[in-house]
Amino acid sequence: MKSAKWIKAPYDFKQAGVTFQKQITLKNTVKKAVLFASCCGVYNAYIDGEKVGNAVLAPGWTSYNSRVQYQKYDVTNMLKNGSILELSCGQGWALSGLSVSYSRNFNLGEICAIASLKVTYVDGKTEQFVTNNTWETCTSDVLFSEIYDGETQDKTAQIKNVGNAVEVNVKTKLVPQIGEWITEHERIAPISVFITPKGEKVVDFGQNMTGYVEFKIKAKRGEKIIITHAEVLDKDGNFYNENYRLAKNKMTYVCSGKDDVFKPKHTFQGFRYIRLDEYPDIEINLDNIRAIAVHSDMERIGDFVCGNAKINQLYHNVIWGQKSNYLDIPTDCPQRDERMGWTGDTQVFCRTGAINFNVNKFFRKWLGDLRIDQHKDGGVPAIVPVVEVFGRRDGLRVSSGWGDAVCICPWEVYLAYGDKTILKENFTAMKKWVEYIRKVGNEEYLWLTGVHFGDWLAMDAGENEYMGATSNDLIASVFYAYSTSILVKVGKILGKDVTEYEELYNNIVKRFREYFIPNGQLQSDYPLTEISKNGEDIVDVKRTGFTQTALVLILHFNLCEEKDKAKFTEMLVKMIEDNGMRMTTGFLGTPYILHALSENGRADIAYKLLLQEKAPSWLYSVNHGATTMWEHWDSLKEDGSFWSMDMNSFNHYAYGAVYDWIFGVAIGIKPTEEDPGYKVVDIAPKPCKELGFADASIKTAYGKIRVKWYYKKETVYYEISVPTNVIANLTLPSGYKTTLTGGEYMFSE
Ligand code: BGC
């Protein structure tokens, strides 16, 4: 790539696609040909009109102003003398308006591309063809493309050569592909096409997902297909996409008159339904319409099934939540005017994500961008890669529970795969984060200041409020302790002297107890804290420490004295019971509530919450037809109305974090800190009669670990597979303990 130049069109193509091309004249027979390519925007490479490789939305999303990935393709079998090499580019994440403010996040402001084709001839000589001002610029059949708004493709458009490309100086670093490739996956057939009460023609794919719709069609030249996307129907059965907010998600295709295949080239959507706003005057053949799932090409390693169909559907929804939101970076949702790397959502789901798929590479890439975007003072932005939001170019704000992703994600990924590299890469960033909190607070051992997102979308928030009732000071101080504890463990693993941080951790715990639970008493009111609702106007809100989330965090993170645990567990159970055996927790309490209960002898209550069907509960959304995780516990209310238009995604994986409890506690497979990556694994199943049976596995570097339990009358049987070279510490509910090495085992009690 060294001699290749960044090139751009001779004039600004604005939101239209740009194609750069070069005819390749070869001197001899080709032994090997390798193409390296990248773009500020997104690109597809073609040789003689045939797509090179199977990457979608390359070069992916990184902190573009600092680094852009390039891809490498073997094109030996595609290249002929006289071949035309093309790079067809669109705006992508680099240049589309992003976030609610539709701000562009790459400072060059225009699409540009770079490529190098390295040819080795049969005689051993090599030749390079690189982008420079001898390449030609052409218009494209993509007349418009935007990440949020969709794309217009016109197969009747005259493709014009508009002159040579212009060399340009792009100040960013080109790096080889670090993450997984983004590729197409499932091809989903529609389950129906119907007319809504309003008279709209709608196609239902039966699965909420991320990707796009492909049409195969032969219509009259100039006839159009125009579609918009939606995740749900409203209570009258009409097409509903107000929850996409400003994002238009609209595709327009103009037919050529011949056999056409349409799908977006430079964008994607989140949807289950499409509305056919315009369609050629021919019968719709559903065989020619497919929804194609697009996500990072991670290896699936986990599997689960049990005797309860609703829990199986919940698991399906967790998996599809991950597929939909692990598209090169971990996103909050794939459809509305966000689709960004919210750090809080990411850390909450990370452990579950690492059980379902191998996400080692995926996280190493994203954490690389997090380190780039970490503020000089150690603050971690709420969004990575940073996107301008509400006019702020710093990733919105630093929030507890969000910024802690810098400690939590590397730690979880390390436990899952046992690779220390991710710890080495992030140790300094973790330290900077802990030091940031230490300095930013008005006391060294607590985090009592700042503007946080808190227990986001908890049910104890007021009507139409986003932030739960739990004191942000308490939450921030819990996560301060948690991140510091991870820093200490990581430091020890890496052989660093972390005595200072061990002391810091002990002091945080001590001070936490004095301040938040003096004499073992939970406080109902805390001093006023400054809370910002939209990032700009500061309002004062009173938050309490007397909530389910407060108790969950205190218990799970061991922040009370051992002797107070039974009392706090009882309080938590009482709060749950008083709420009709339901949670009130939001983004920060929910991931830990079942753990806090089962760790304190109340797996029975944890199961009751898991199996609860009234909102707020996991099965409520299942009962209401969910095929992915919902952002809000009652995104769709009992009467069919929506809880809000604004913060109402039907594909937000955060609450899918429940699967780490199902796998780690109900099934009972947990990696150990002693020898992570499941080399030494704890197996401690907690069976539940109502599920009948449960069977889960994980493919580790050493082989597949599987646990199945099932009931026959009152007896529970356990089938356990342990791969060779793995040591499993088994604990059965009776207290029976043994150590297992490679083999198949059966127990009953
Ligand atoms: C996102 C969240 C995110 C939150 C910050 C929302 O708009 O969709 O999932 O974490 O803002 O609180």
GROMACS .gro file of C-alpha atoms in nm, residues 2-437:
model
  436
    2LYS     CA    1   0.301   0.229   0.048
    3SER     CA    2   0.310   0.375  -0.300
    4ALA     CA    3  -0.069   0.392  -0.332
    5LYS     CA    4  -0.229   0.737  -0.306
    6TRP     CA    5  -0.562   0.824  -0.155
    7ILE     CA    6  -0.786   0.943  -0.436
    8LYS     CA    7  -1.115   1.128  -0.456
    9ALA     CA    8  -1.354   1.237  -0.727
   10PRO     CA    9  -1.273   1.559  -0.919
   11TYR     CA   10  -1.580   1.719  -0.758
   12ASP     CA   11  -1.792   1.644  -0.453
   13PHE     CA   12  -2.038   1.366  -0.530
   14LYS     CA   13  -2.223   1.455  -0.209
   15GLN     CA   14  -2.444   1.158  -0.117
   16ALA     CA   15  -2.411   0.970  -0.446
   17GLY     CA   16  -2.188   0.668  -0.498
   18VAL     CA   17  -1.847   0.714  -0.664
   19THR     CA   18  -1.658   0.453  -0.869
   20PHE     CA   19  -1.283   0.465  -0.921
   21GLN     CA   20  -1.149   0.240  -1.193
   22LYS     CA   21  -0.837   0.129  -1.369
   23GLN     CA   22  -0.768  -0.099  -1.662
   24ILE     CA   23  -0.496  -0.350  -1.577
   25THR     CA   24  -0.246  -0.435  -1.849
   26LEU     CA   25  -0.048  -0.744  -1.759
   27LYS     CA   26   0.301  -0.828  -1.883
   28ASN     CA   27   0.292  -1.204  -1.836
   29THR     CA   28   0.083  -1.490  -1.700
   30VAL     CA   29  -0.022  -1.432  -1.341
   31LYS     CA   30   0.096  -1.666  -1.068
   32LYS     CA   31  -0.063  -1.473  -0.785
   33ALA     CA   32  -0.260  -1.150  -0.756
   34VAL     CA   33  -0.351  -0.985  -0.428
   35LEU     CA   34  -0.565  -0.676  -0.388
   36PHE     CA   35  -0.538  -0.445  -0.086
   37ALA     CA   36  -0.814  -0.186  -0.063
   38SER     CA   37  -0.975   0.064   0.167
   39CYS     CA   38  -1.194   0.368   0.162
   40CYS     CA   39  -1.317   0.662   0.366
   41GLY     CA   40  -1.678   0.563   0.335
   42VAL     CA   41  -1.762   0.203   0.243
   43TYR     CA   42  -1.665   0.019  -0.073
   44ASN     CA   43  -1.712  -0.288  -0.289
   45ALA     CA   44  -1.429  -0.395  -0.517
   46TYR     CA   45  -1.507  -0.547  -0.857
   47ILE     CA   46  -1.299  -0.703  -1.132
   48ASP     CA   47  -1.475  -0.700  -1.468
   49GLY     CA   48  -1.802  -0.637  -1.289
   50GLU     CA   49  -1.766  -0.934  -1.055
   51LYS     CA   50  -1.751  -0.863  -0.682
   52VAL     CA   51  -1.419  -0.935  -0.515
   53GLY     CA   52  -1.457  -1.140  -0.196
   54ASN     CA   53  -1.766  -1.151   0.023
   55ALA     CA   54  -1.709  -0.852   0.250
   56VAL     CA   55  -2.000  -0.618   0.311
   57LEU     CA   56  -1.962  -0.258   0.427
   58ALA     CA   57  -1.581  -0.276   0.413
   59PRO     CA   58  -1.358  -0.129   0.553
   60GLY     CA   59  -1.581  -0.141   0.863
   61TRP     CA   60  -1.614   0.119   1.135
   62THR     CA   61  -1.313   0.241   1.329
   63SER     CA   62  -1.217   0.576   1.482
   64TYR     CA   63  -1.158   0.699   1.128
   65ASN     CA   64  -0.961   1.009   1.204
   66SER     CA   65  -0.698   0.787   1.366
   67ARG     CA   66  -0.718   0.458   1.180
   68VAL     CA   67  -0.893   0.290   0.890
   69GLN     CA   68  -0.870  -0.081   0.817
   70TYR     CA   69  -0.773  -0.215   0.478
   71GLN     CA   70  -0.872  -0.554   0.341
   72LYS     CA   71  -0.670  -0.810   0.151
   73TYR     CA   72  -0.821  -1.028  -0.125
   74ASP     CA   73  -0.673  -1.305  -0.335
   75VAL     CA   74  -0.780  -1.217  -0.690
   76THR     CA   75  -0.553  -1.458  -0.879
   77ASN     CA   76  -0.843  -1.632  -1.046
   78MET     CA   77  -1.026  -1.314  -1.139
   79LEU     CA   78  -0.758  -1.112  -1.310
   80LYS     CA   79  -0.702  -1.117  -1.689
   81ASN     CA   80  -0.504  -0.896  -1.918
   82GLY     CA   81  -0.717  -0.585  -1.975
   83SER     CA   82  -0.937  -0.644  -1.667
   84ILE     CA   83  -1.114  -0.343  -1.520
   85LEU     CA   84  -1.055  -0.305  -1.148
   86GLU     CA   85  -1.320  -0.093  -0.976
   87LEU     CA   86  -1.377   0.043  -0.629
   88SER     CA   87  -1.738   0.148  -0.586
   89CYS     CA   88  -1.783   0.362  -0.281
   90GLY     CA   89  -2.061   0.511  -0.072
   91GLN     CA   90  -2.068   0.730   0.234
   92GLY     CA   91  -2.084   0.460   0.500
   93TRP     CA   92  -2.033   0.542   0.866
   94ALA     CA   93  -1.747   0.778   0.788
   95LEU     CA   94  -1.953   1.029   0.596
   96SER     CA   95  -2.321   0.965   0.662
   97GLY     CA   96  -2.484   1.191   0.915
   98LEU     CA   97  -2.474   0.996   1.239
   99SER     CA   98  -2.646   1.020   1.576
  100VAL     CA   99  -2.959   1.217   1.641
  101SER     CA  100  -2.780   1.526   1.516
  102TYR     CA  101  -2.686   1.362   1.185
  103SER     CA  102  -2.331   1.486   1.219
  104ARG     CA  103  -2.055   1.360   0.991
  105ASN     CA  104  -1.775   1.207   1.185
  106PHE     CA  105  -1.482   1.187   0.945
  107ASN     CA  106  -1.303   1.512   0.893
  108LEU     CA  107  -1.219   1.475   0.523
  109GLY     CA  108  -1.583   1.518   0.429
  110GLU     CA  109  -1.564   1.343   0.091
  111ILE     CA  110  -1.545   0.982  -0.020
  112CYS     CA  111  -1.192   0.871  -0.101
  113ALA     CA  112  -1.034   0.536  -0.170
  114ILE     CA  113  -0.697   0.365  -0.177
  115ALA     CA  114  -0.584   0.036  -0.330
  116SER     CA  115  -0.287  -0.164  -0.439
  117LEU     CA  116  -0.294  -0.466  -0.664
  118LYS     CA  117   0.018  -0.677  -0.631
  119VAL     CA  118   0.075  -0.915  -0.919
  120THR     CA  119   0.337  -1.191  -0.920
  121TYR     CA  120   0.403  -1.329  -1.267
  122VAL     CA  121   0.502  -1.688  -1.345
  123ASP     CA  122   0.861  -1.576  -1.398
  124GLY     CA  123   0.872  -1.451  -1.039
  125LYS     CA  124   0.868  -1.081  -1.131
  126THR     CA  125   0.619  -0.860  -0.951
  127GLU     CA  126   0.424  -0.552  -1.047
  128GLN     CA  127   0.203  -0.318  -0.844
  129PHE     CA  128  -0.095  -0.124  -0.967
  130VAL     CA  129  -0.179   0.147  -0.717
  131THR     CA  130  -0.441   0.417  -0.691
  132ASN     CA  131  -0.323   0.756  -0.814
  133ASN     CA  132  -0.440   1.029  -1.047
  134THR     CA  133  -0.430   0.799  -1.349
  135TRP     CA  134  -0.741   0.621  -1.218
  136GLU     CA  135  -1.070   0.726  -1.368
  137THR     CA  136  -1.372   0.846  -1.176
  138CYS     CA  137  -1.719   0.733  -1.279
  139THR     CA  138  -2.069   0.796  -1.155
  140SER     CA  139  -2.251   0.502  -1.005
  141ASP     CA  140  -2.601   0.357  -1.019
  142VAL     CA  141  -2.618   0.449  -0.650
  143LEU     CA  142  -2.771   0.795  -0.664
  144PHE     CA  143  -2.794   0.831  -0.289
  145SER     CA  144  -2.679   0.634   0.011
  146GLU     CA  145  -2.677   0.703   0.383
  147ILE     CA  146  -2.647   0.469   0.679
  148TYR     CA  147  -2.974   0.585   0.843
  149ASP     CA  148  -3.175   0.702   0.547
  150GLY     CA  149  -3.123   0.420   0.297
  151GLU     CA  150  -3.024   0.412  -0.064
  152THR     CA  151  -3.143   0.488  -0.418
  153GLN     CA  152  -3.020   0.265  -0.697
  154ASP     CA  153  -3.110   0.339  -1.055
  155LYS     CA  154  -3.032   0.065  -1.306
  156THR     CA  155  -3.128   0.301  -1.588
  157ALA     CA  156  -2.872   0.561  -1.483
  158GLN     CA  157  -2.611   0.647  -1.746
  159ILE     CA  158  -2.272   0.570  -1.595
  160LYS     CA  159  -2.044   0.860  -1.690
  161ASN     CA  160  -1.672   0.895  -1.676
  162VAL     CA  161  -1.616   1.235  -1.515
  163GLY     CA  162  -1.240   1.254  -1.538
  164ASN     CA  163  -0.934   1.145  -1.352
  165ALA     CA  164  -0.930   1.099  -0.978
  166VAL     CA  165  -0.757   1.358  -0.764
  167GLU     CA  166  -0.482   1.255  -0.523
  168VAL     CA  167  -0.549   1.369  -0.172
  169ASN     CA  168  -0.368   1.371   0.156
  170VAL     CA  169  -0.569   1.176   0.412
  171LYS     CA  170  -0.439   1.210   0.764
  172THR     CA  171  -0.521   0.874   0.909
  173LYS     CA  172  -0.337   0.549   0.959
  174LEU     CA  173  -0.410   0.249   0.739
  175VAL     CA  174  -0.413  -0.073   0.938
  176PRO     CA  175  -0.471  -0.430   0.817
  177GLN     CA  176  -0.813  -0.580   0.899
  178ILE     CA  177  -0.820  -0.629   1.276
  179GLY     CA  178  -1.175  -0.734   1.347
  180GLU     CA  179  -1.393  -1.000   1.190
  181TRP     CA  180  -1.513  -0.942   0.835
  182ILE     CA  181  -1.867  -0.819   0.795
  183THR     CA  182  -2.053  -1.070   0.579
  184GLU     CA  183  -2.398  -1.185   0.477
  185HIS     CA  184  -2.552  -1.471   0.673
  186GLU     CA  185  -2.907  -1.616   0.684
  187ARG     CA  186  -3.135  -1.565   0.386
  188ILE     CA  187  -3.483  -1.540   0.529
  189ALA     CA  188  -3.794  -1.602   0.322
  190PRO     CA  189  -4.101  -1.385   0.389
  191ILE     CA  190  -4.375  -1.556   0.587
  192SER     CA  191  -4.653  -1.341   0.445
  193VAL     CA  192  -4.758  -1.039   0.248
  194PHE     CA  193  -5.072  -0.861   0.356
  195ILE     CA  194  -5.268  -0.538   0.338
  196THR     CA  195  -5.295  -0.344   0.665
  197PRO     CA  196  -5.616  -0.173   0.778
  198LYS     CA  197  -5.470   0.151   0.642
  199GLY     CA  198  -5.425  -0.016   0.304
  200GLU     CA  199  -5.046  -0.054   0.315
  201LYS     CA  200  -4.888  -0.354   0.145
  202VAL     CA  201  -4.654  -0.516   0.397
  203VAL     CA  202  -4.416  -0.811   0.380
  204ASP     CA  203  -4.339  -0.994   0.705
  205PHE     CA  204  -4.013  -1.187   0.741
  206GLY     CA  205  -4.112  -1.326   1.081
  207GLN     CA  206  -3.777  -1.227   1.234
  208ASN     CA  207  -3.651  -0.891   1.353
  209MET     CA  208  -3.297  -0.858   1.223
  210THR     CA  209  -3.021  -0.646   1.074
  211GLY     CA  210  -2.927  -0.656   0.711
  212TYR     CA  211  -3.133  -0.583   0.405
  213VAL     CA  212  -3.389  -0.710   0.161
  214GLU     CA  213  -3.296  -0.853  -0.176
  215PHE     CA  214  -3.538  -0.839  -0.470
  216LYS     CA  215  -3.507  -1.036  -0.790
  217ILE     CA  216  -3.732  -0.876  -1.044
  218LYS     CA  217  -3.800  -0.824  -1.411
  219ALA     CA  218  -4.014  -0.518  -1.456
  220LYS     CA  219  -4.055  -0.244  -1.715
  221ARG     CA  220  -3.760  -0.012  -1.756
  222GLY     CA  221  -3.802   0.281  -1.518
  223GLU     CA  222  -4.054   0.111  -1.288
  224LYS     CA  223  -3.972   0.145  -0.921
  225ILE     CA  224  -3.961  -0.051  -0.600
  226ILE     CA  225  -3.978   0.177  -0.298
  227ILE     CA  226  -3.971   0.023   0.048
  228THR     CA  227  -3.953   0.139   0.407
  229HIS     CA  228  -3.869  -0.078   0.705
  230ALA     CA  229  -4.027  -0.141   1.044
  231GLU     CA  230  -3.983  -0.371   1.340
  232VAL     CA  231  -4.343  -0.391   1.458
  233LEU     CA  232  -4.702  -0.320   1.367
  234ASP     CA  233  -4.915  -0.092   1.580
  235LYS     CA  234  -5.211  -0.212   1.778
  236ASP     CA  235  -5.442  -0.187   1.478
  237GLY     CA  236  -5.204  -0.391   1.266
  238ASN     CA  237  -5.069  -0.093   1.069
  239PHE     CA  238  -4.709  -0.043   0.969
  240TYR     CA  239  -4.526   0.148   1.248
  241ASN     CA  240  -4.184   0.308   1.219
  242GLU     CA  241  -4.205   0.620   1.435
  243ASN     CA  242  -3.958   0.457   1.673
  244TYR     CA  243  -3.693   0.493   1.400
  245ARG     CA  244  -3.711   0.865   1.483
  246LEU     CA  245  -3.532   1.059   1.207
  247ALA     CA  246  -3.381   0.756   1.030
  248LYS     CA  247  -3.575   0.706   0.706
  249ASN     CA  248  -3.460   0.351   0.625
  250LYS     CA  249  -3.596   0.390   0.275
  251MET     CA  250  -3.479   0.203  -0.034
  252THR     CA  251  -3.562   0.310  -0.387
  253TYR     CA  252  -3.480   0.086  -0.680
  254VAL     CA  253  -3.533   0.177  -1.045
  255CYS     CA  254  -3.564  -0.127  -1.271
  256SER     CA  255  -3.365  -0.170  -1.592
  257GLY     CA  256  -3.624  -0.366  -1.787
  258LYS     CA  257  -3.407  -0.678  -1.774
  259ASP     CA  258  -3.354  -0.930  -1.491
  260ASP     CA  259  -3.250  -0.718  -1.194
  261VAL     CA  260  -3.121  -0.811  -0.850
  262PHE     CA  261  -3.145  -0.531  -0.597
  263LYS     CA  262  -3.002  -0.500  -0.249
  264PRO     CA  263  -2.826  -0.207  -0.081
  265LYS     CA  264  -2.460  -0.164  -0.165
  266HIS     CA  265  -2.356   0.078   0.107
  267THR     CA  266  -2.606   0.059   0.390
  268PHE     CA  267  -2.818  -0.170   0.606
  269GLN     CA  268  -3.141  -0.163   0.802
  270GLY     CA  269  -3.291  -0.311   1.118
  271PHE     CA  270  -3.639  -0.456   1.049
  272ARG     CA  271  -3.885  -0.739   1.047
  273TYR     CA  272  -4.138  -0.584   0.809
  274ILE     CA  273  -4.111  -0.385   0.489
  275ARG     CA  274  -4.383  -0.170   0.341
  276LEU     CA  275  -4.401  -0.168  -0.037
  277ASP     CA  276  -4.461   0.200  -0.099
  278GLU     CA  277  -4.429   0.150  -0.471
  279TYR     CA  278  -4.399  -0.171  -0.668
  280PRO     CA  279  -4.400  -0.246  -1.041
  281ASP     CA  280  -4.727  -0.347  -1.190
  282ILE     CA  281  -4.662  -0.720  -1.163
  283GLU     CA  282  -4.763  -0.984  -0.914
  284ILE     CA  283  -4.538  -1.011  -0.609
  285ASN     CA  284  -4.355  -1.341  -0.604
  286LEU     CA  285  -4.234  -1.404  -0.250
  287ASP     CA  286  -3.977  -1.652  -0.379
  288ASN     CA  287  -3.790  -1.357  -0.522
  289ILE     CA  288  -3.775  -1.161  -0.198
  290ARG     CA  289  -3.530  -1.245   0.079
  291ALA     CA  290  -3.415  -1.071   0.394
  292ILE     CA  291  -3.040  -1.119   0.433
  293ALA     CA  292  -2.885  -1.100   0.780
  294VAL     CA  293  -2.559  -0.905   0.791
  295HIS     CA  294  -2.316  -0.912   1.083
  296SER     CA  295  -1.957  -0.969   1.186
  297ASP     CA  296  -1.843  -1.313   1.084
  298MET     CA  297  -1.793  -1.453   1.435
  299GLU     CA  298  -1.781  -1.825   1.504
  300ARG     CA  299  -2.087  -1.955   1.688
  301ILE     CA  300  -1.963  -2.146   1.992
  302GLY     CA  301  -2.260  -2.172   2.227
  303ASP     CA  302  -2.584  -2.362   2.216
  304PHE     CA  303  -2.881  -2.403   2.449
  305VAL     CA  304  -3.216  -2.575   2.464
  306CYS     CA  305  -3.450  -2.654   2.752
  307GLY     CA  306  -3.793  -2.800   2.819
  308ASN     CA  307  -3.967  -2.460   2.823
  309ALA     CA  308  -4.057  -2.325   2.480
  310LYS     CA  309  -4.075  -1.966   2.603
  311ILE     CA  310  -3.724  -1.975   2.747
  312ASN     CA  311  -3.605  -2.127   2.419
  313GLN     CA  312  -3.763  -1.835   2.236
  314LEU     CA  313  -3.592  -1.596   2.480
  315TYR     CA  314  -3.259  -1.760   2.396
  316HIS     CA  315  -3.337  -1.727   2.025
  317ASN     CA  316  -3.407  -1.356   2.087
  318VAL     CA  317  -3.074  -1.315   2.269
  319ILE     CA  318  -2.887  -1.472   1.977
  320TRP     CA  319  -3.066  -1.255   1.722
  321GLY     CA  320  -3.007  -0.950   1.940
  322GLN     CA  321  -2.637  -1.023   1.919
  323LYS     CA  322  -2.638  -1.097   1.545
  324SER     CA  323  -2.823  -0.773   1.491
  325ASN     CA  324  -2.591  -0.561   1.702
  326TYR     CA  325  -2.246  -0.709   1.648
  327LEU     CA  326  -2.204  -0.552   1.309
  328ASP     CA  327  -1.835  -0.461   1.323
  329ILE     CA  328  -1.884  -0.271   1.647
  330PRO     CA  329  -2.115  -0.351   1.937
  331THR     CA  330  -2.418  -0.125   1.890
  332ASP     CA  331  -2.718  -0.033   2.101
  333CYS     CA  332  -2.964  -0.101   1.820
  334PRO     CA  333  -2.955  -0.141   1.444
  335GLN     CA  334  -3.246   0.064   1.317
  336ARG     CA  335  -3.309   0.417   1.451
  337ASP     CA  336  -3.086   0.722   1.431
  338GLU     CA  337  -2.830   0.573   1.672
  339ARG     CA  338  -2.672   0.234   1.585
  340MET     CA  339  -2.367   0.347   1.777
  341GLY     CA  340  -2.112   0.185   2.004
  342TRP     CA  341  -2.271   0.275   2.338
  343THR     CA  342  -2.020   0.158   2.593
  344GLY     CA  343  -2.279   0.076   2.861
  345ASP     CA  344  -2.486  -0.156   2.646
  346THR     CA  345  -2.164  -0.321   2.533
  347GLN     CA  346  -2.028  -0.401   2.877
  348VAL     CA  347  -2.366  -0.524   2.999
  349PHE     CA  348  -2.397  -0.783   2.721
  350CYS     CA  349  -2.030  -0.870   2.683
  351ARG     CA  350  -2.023  -1.189   2.892
  352THR     CA  351  -2.327  -1.330   2.715
  353GLY     CA  352  -2.182  -1.227   2.381
  354ALA     CA  353  -1.863  -1.419   2.458
  355ILE     CA  354  -2.059  -1.735   2.543
  356ASN     CA  355  -2.262  -1.733   2.221
  357PHE     CA  356  -1.992  -1.647   1.968
  358ASN     CA  357  -1.614  -1.619   1.969
  359VAL     CA  358  -1.578  -1.243   2.008
  360ASN     CA  359  -1.208  -1.218   2.090
  361LYS     CA  360  -1.112  -1.047   1.764
  362PHE     CA  361  -1.431  -0.844   1.757
  363PHE     CA  362  -1.353  -0.692   2.099
  364ARG     CA  363  -0.984  -0.645   2.037
  365LYS     CA  364  -1.076  -0.420   1.748
  366TRP     CA  365  -1.344  -0.222   1.930
  367LEU     CA  366  -1.130  -0.179   2.241
  368GLY     CA  367  -0.854  -0.047   2.017
  369ASP     CA  368  -1.091   0.230   1.914
  370LEU     CA  369  -1.193   0.283   2.274
  371ARG     CA  370  -0.828   0.342   2.364
  372ILE     CA  371  -0.793   0.587   2.076
  373ASP     CA  372  -1.106   0.773   2.183
  374GLN     CA  373  -1.034   0.769   2.556
  375HIS     CA  374  -0.999   1.129   2.670
  376LYS     CA  375  -0.661   1.260   2.781
  377ASP     CA  376  -0.782   1.271   3.141
  378GLY     CA  377  -0.876   0.902   3.125
  379GLY     CA  378  -1.250   0.957   3.082
  380VAL     CA  379  -1.411   0.700   2.852
  381PRO     CA  380  -1.673   0.839   2.616
  382ALA     CA  381  -2.026   0.705   2.622
  383ILE     CA  382  -1.995   0.615   2.253
  384VAL     CA  383  -1.705   0.442   2.075
  385PRO     CA  384  -1.610   0.514   1.802
  386VAL     CA  385  -1.682   0.870   1.905
  387VAL     CA  386  -1.960   1.036   1.713
  388GLU     CA  387  -2.064   1.394   1.752
  389VAL     CA  388  -2.385   1.408   1.956
  390PHE     CA  389  -2.576   1.726   2.035
  391GLY     CA  390  -2.285   1.922   1.890
  392ARG     CA  391  -2.036   1.758   2.126
  393ARG     CA  392  -1.734   1.595   1.972
  394ASP     CA  393  -1.624   1.408   2.285
  395GLY     CA  394  -1.856   1.108   2.262
  396LEU     CA  395  -2.128   1.282   2.459
  397ARG     CA  396  -2.017   1.239   2.818
  398VAL     CA  397  -1.842   1.019   3.065
  399SER     CA  398  -2.087   0.805   3.256
  400SER     CA  399  -2.039   0.546   3.520
  401GLY     CA  400  -2.150   0.200   3.409
  402TRP     CA  401  -2.075   0.308   3.051
  403GLY     CA  402  -1.705   0.406   3.075
  404ASP     CA  403  -1.639   0.097   3.287
  405ALA     CA  404  -1.654  -0.099   2.961
  406VAL     CA  405  -1.279  -0.032   2.944
  407CYS     CA  406  -1.227  -0.265   3.241
  408ILE     CA  407  -1.523  -0.501   3.215
  409CYS     CA  408  -1.496  -0.599   2.847
  410PRO     CA  409  -1.128  -0.699   2.839
  411TRP     CA  410  -1.180  -0.890   3.163
  412GLU     CA  411  -1.481  -1.083   3.035
  413VAL     CA  412  -1.314  -1.162   2.704
  414TYR     CA  413  -1.003  -1.281   2.888
  415LEU     CA  414  -1.209  -1.510   3.114
  416ALA     CA  415  -1.388  -1.652   2.811
  417TYR     CA  416  -1.083  -1.732   2.598
  418GLY     CA  417  -0.783  -1.712   2.831
  419ASP     CA  418  -0.584  -1.487   2.598
  420LYS     CA  419  -0.379  -1.236   2.798
  421THR     CA  420  -0.318  -1.014   2.497
  422ILE     CA  421  -0.642  -0.829   2.552
  423LEU     CA  422  -0.535  -0.754   2.910
  424LYS     CA  423  -0.191  -0.633   2.802
  425GLU     CA  424  -0.344  -0.409   2.539
  426ASN     CA  425  -0.588  -0.248   2.779
  427PHE     CA  426  -0.412  -0.234   3.115
  428THR     CA  427  -0.294   0.125   3.077
  429ALA     CA  428  -0.637   0.239   2.960
  430MET     CA  429  -0.797   0.066   3.260
  431LYS     CA  430  -0.558   0.240   3.492
  432LYS     CA  431  -0.629   0.576   3.332
  433TRP     CA  432  -1.002   0.518   3.379
  434VAL     CA  433  -0.965   0.433   3.749
  435GLU     CA  434  -0.736   0.734   3.797
  436TYR     CA  435  -0.992   0.951   3.619
  437ILE     CA  436  -1.264   0.850   3.865
   0.00000   0.00000   0.00000
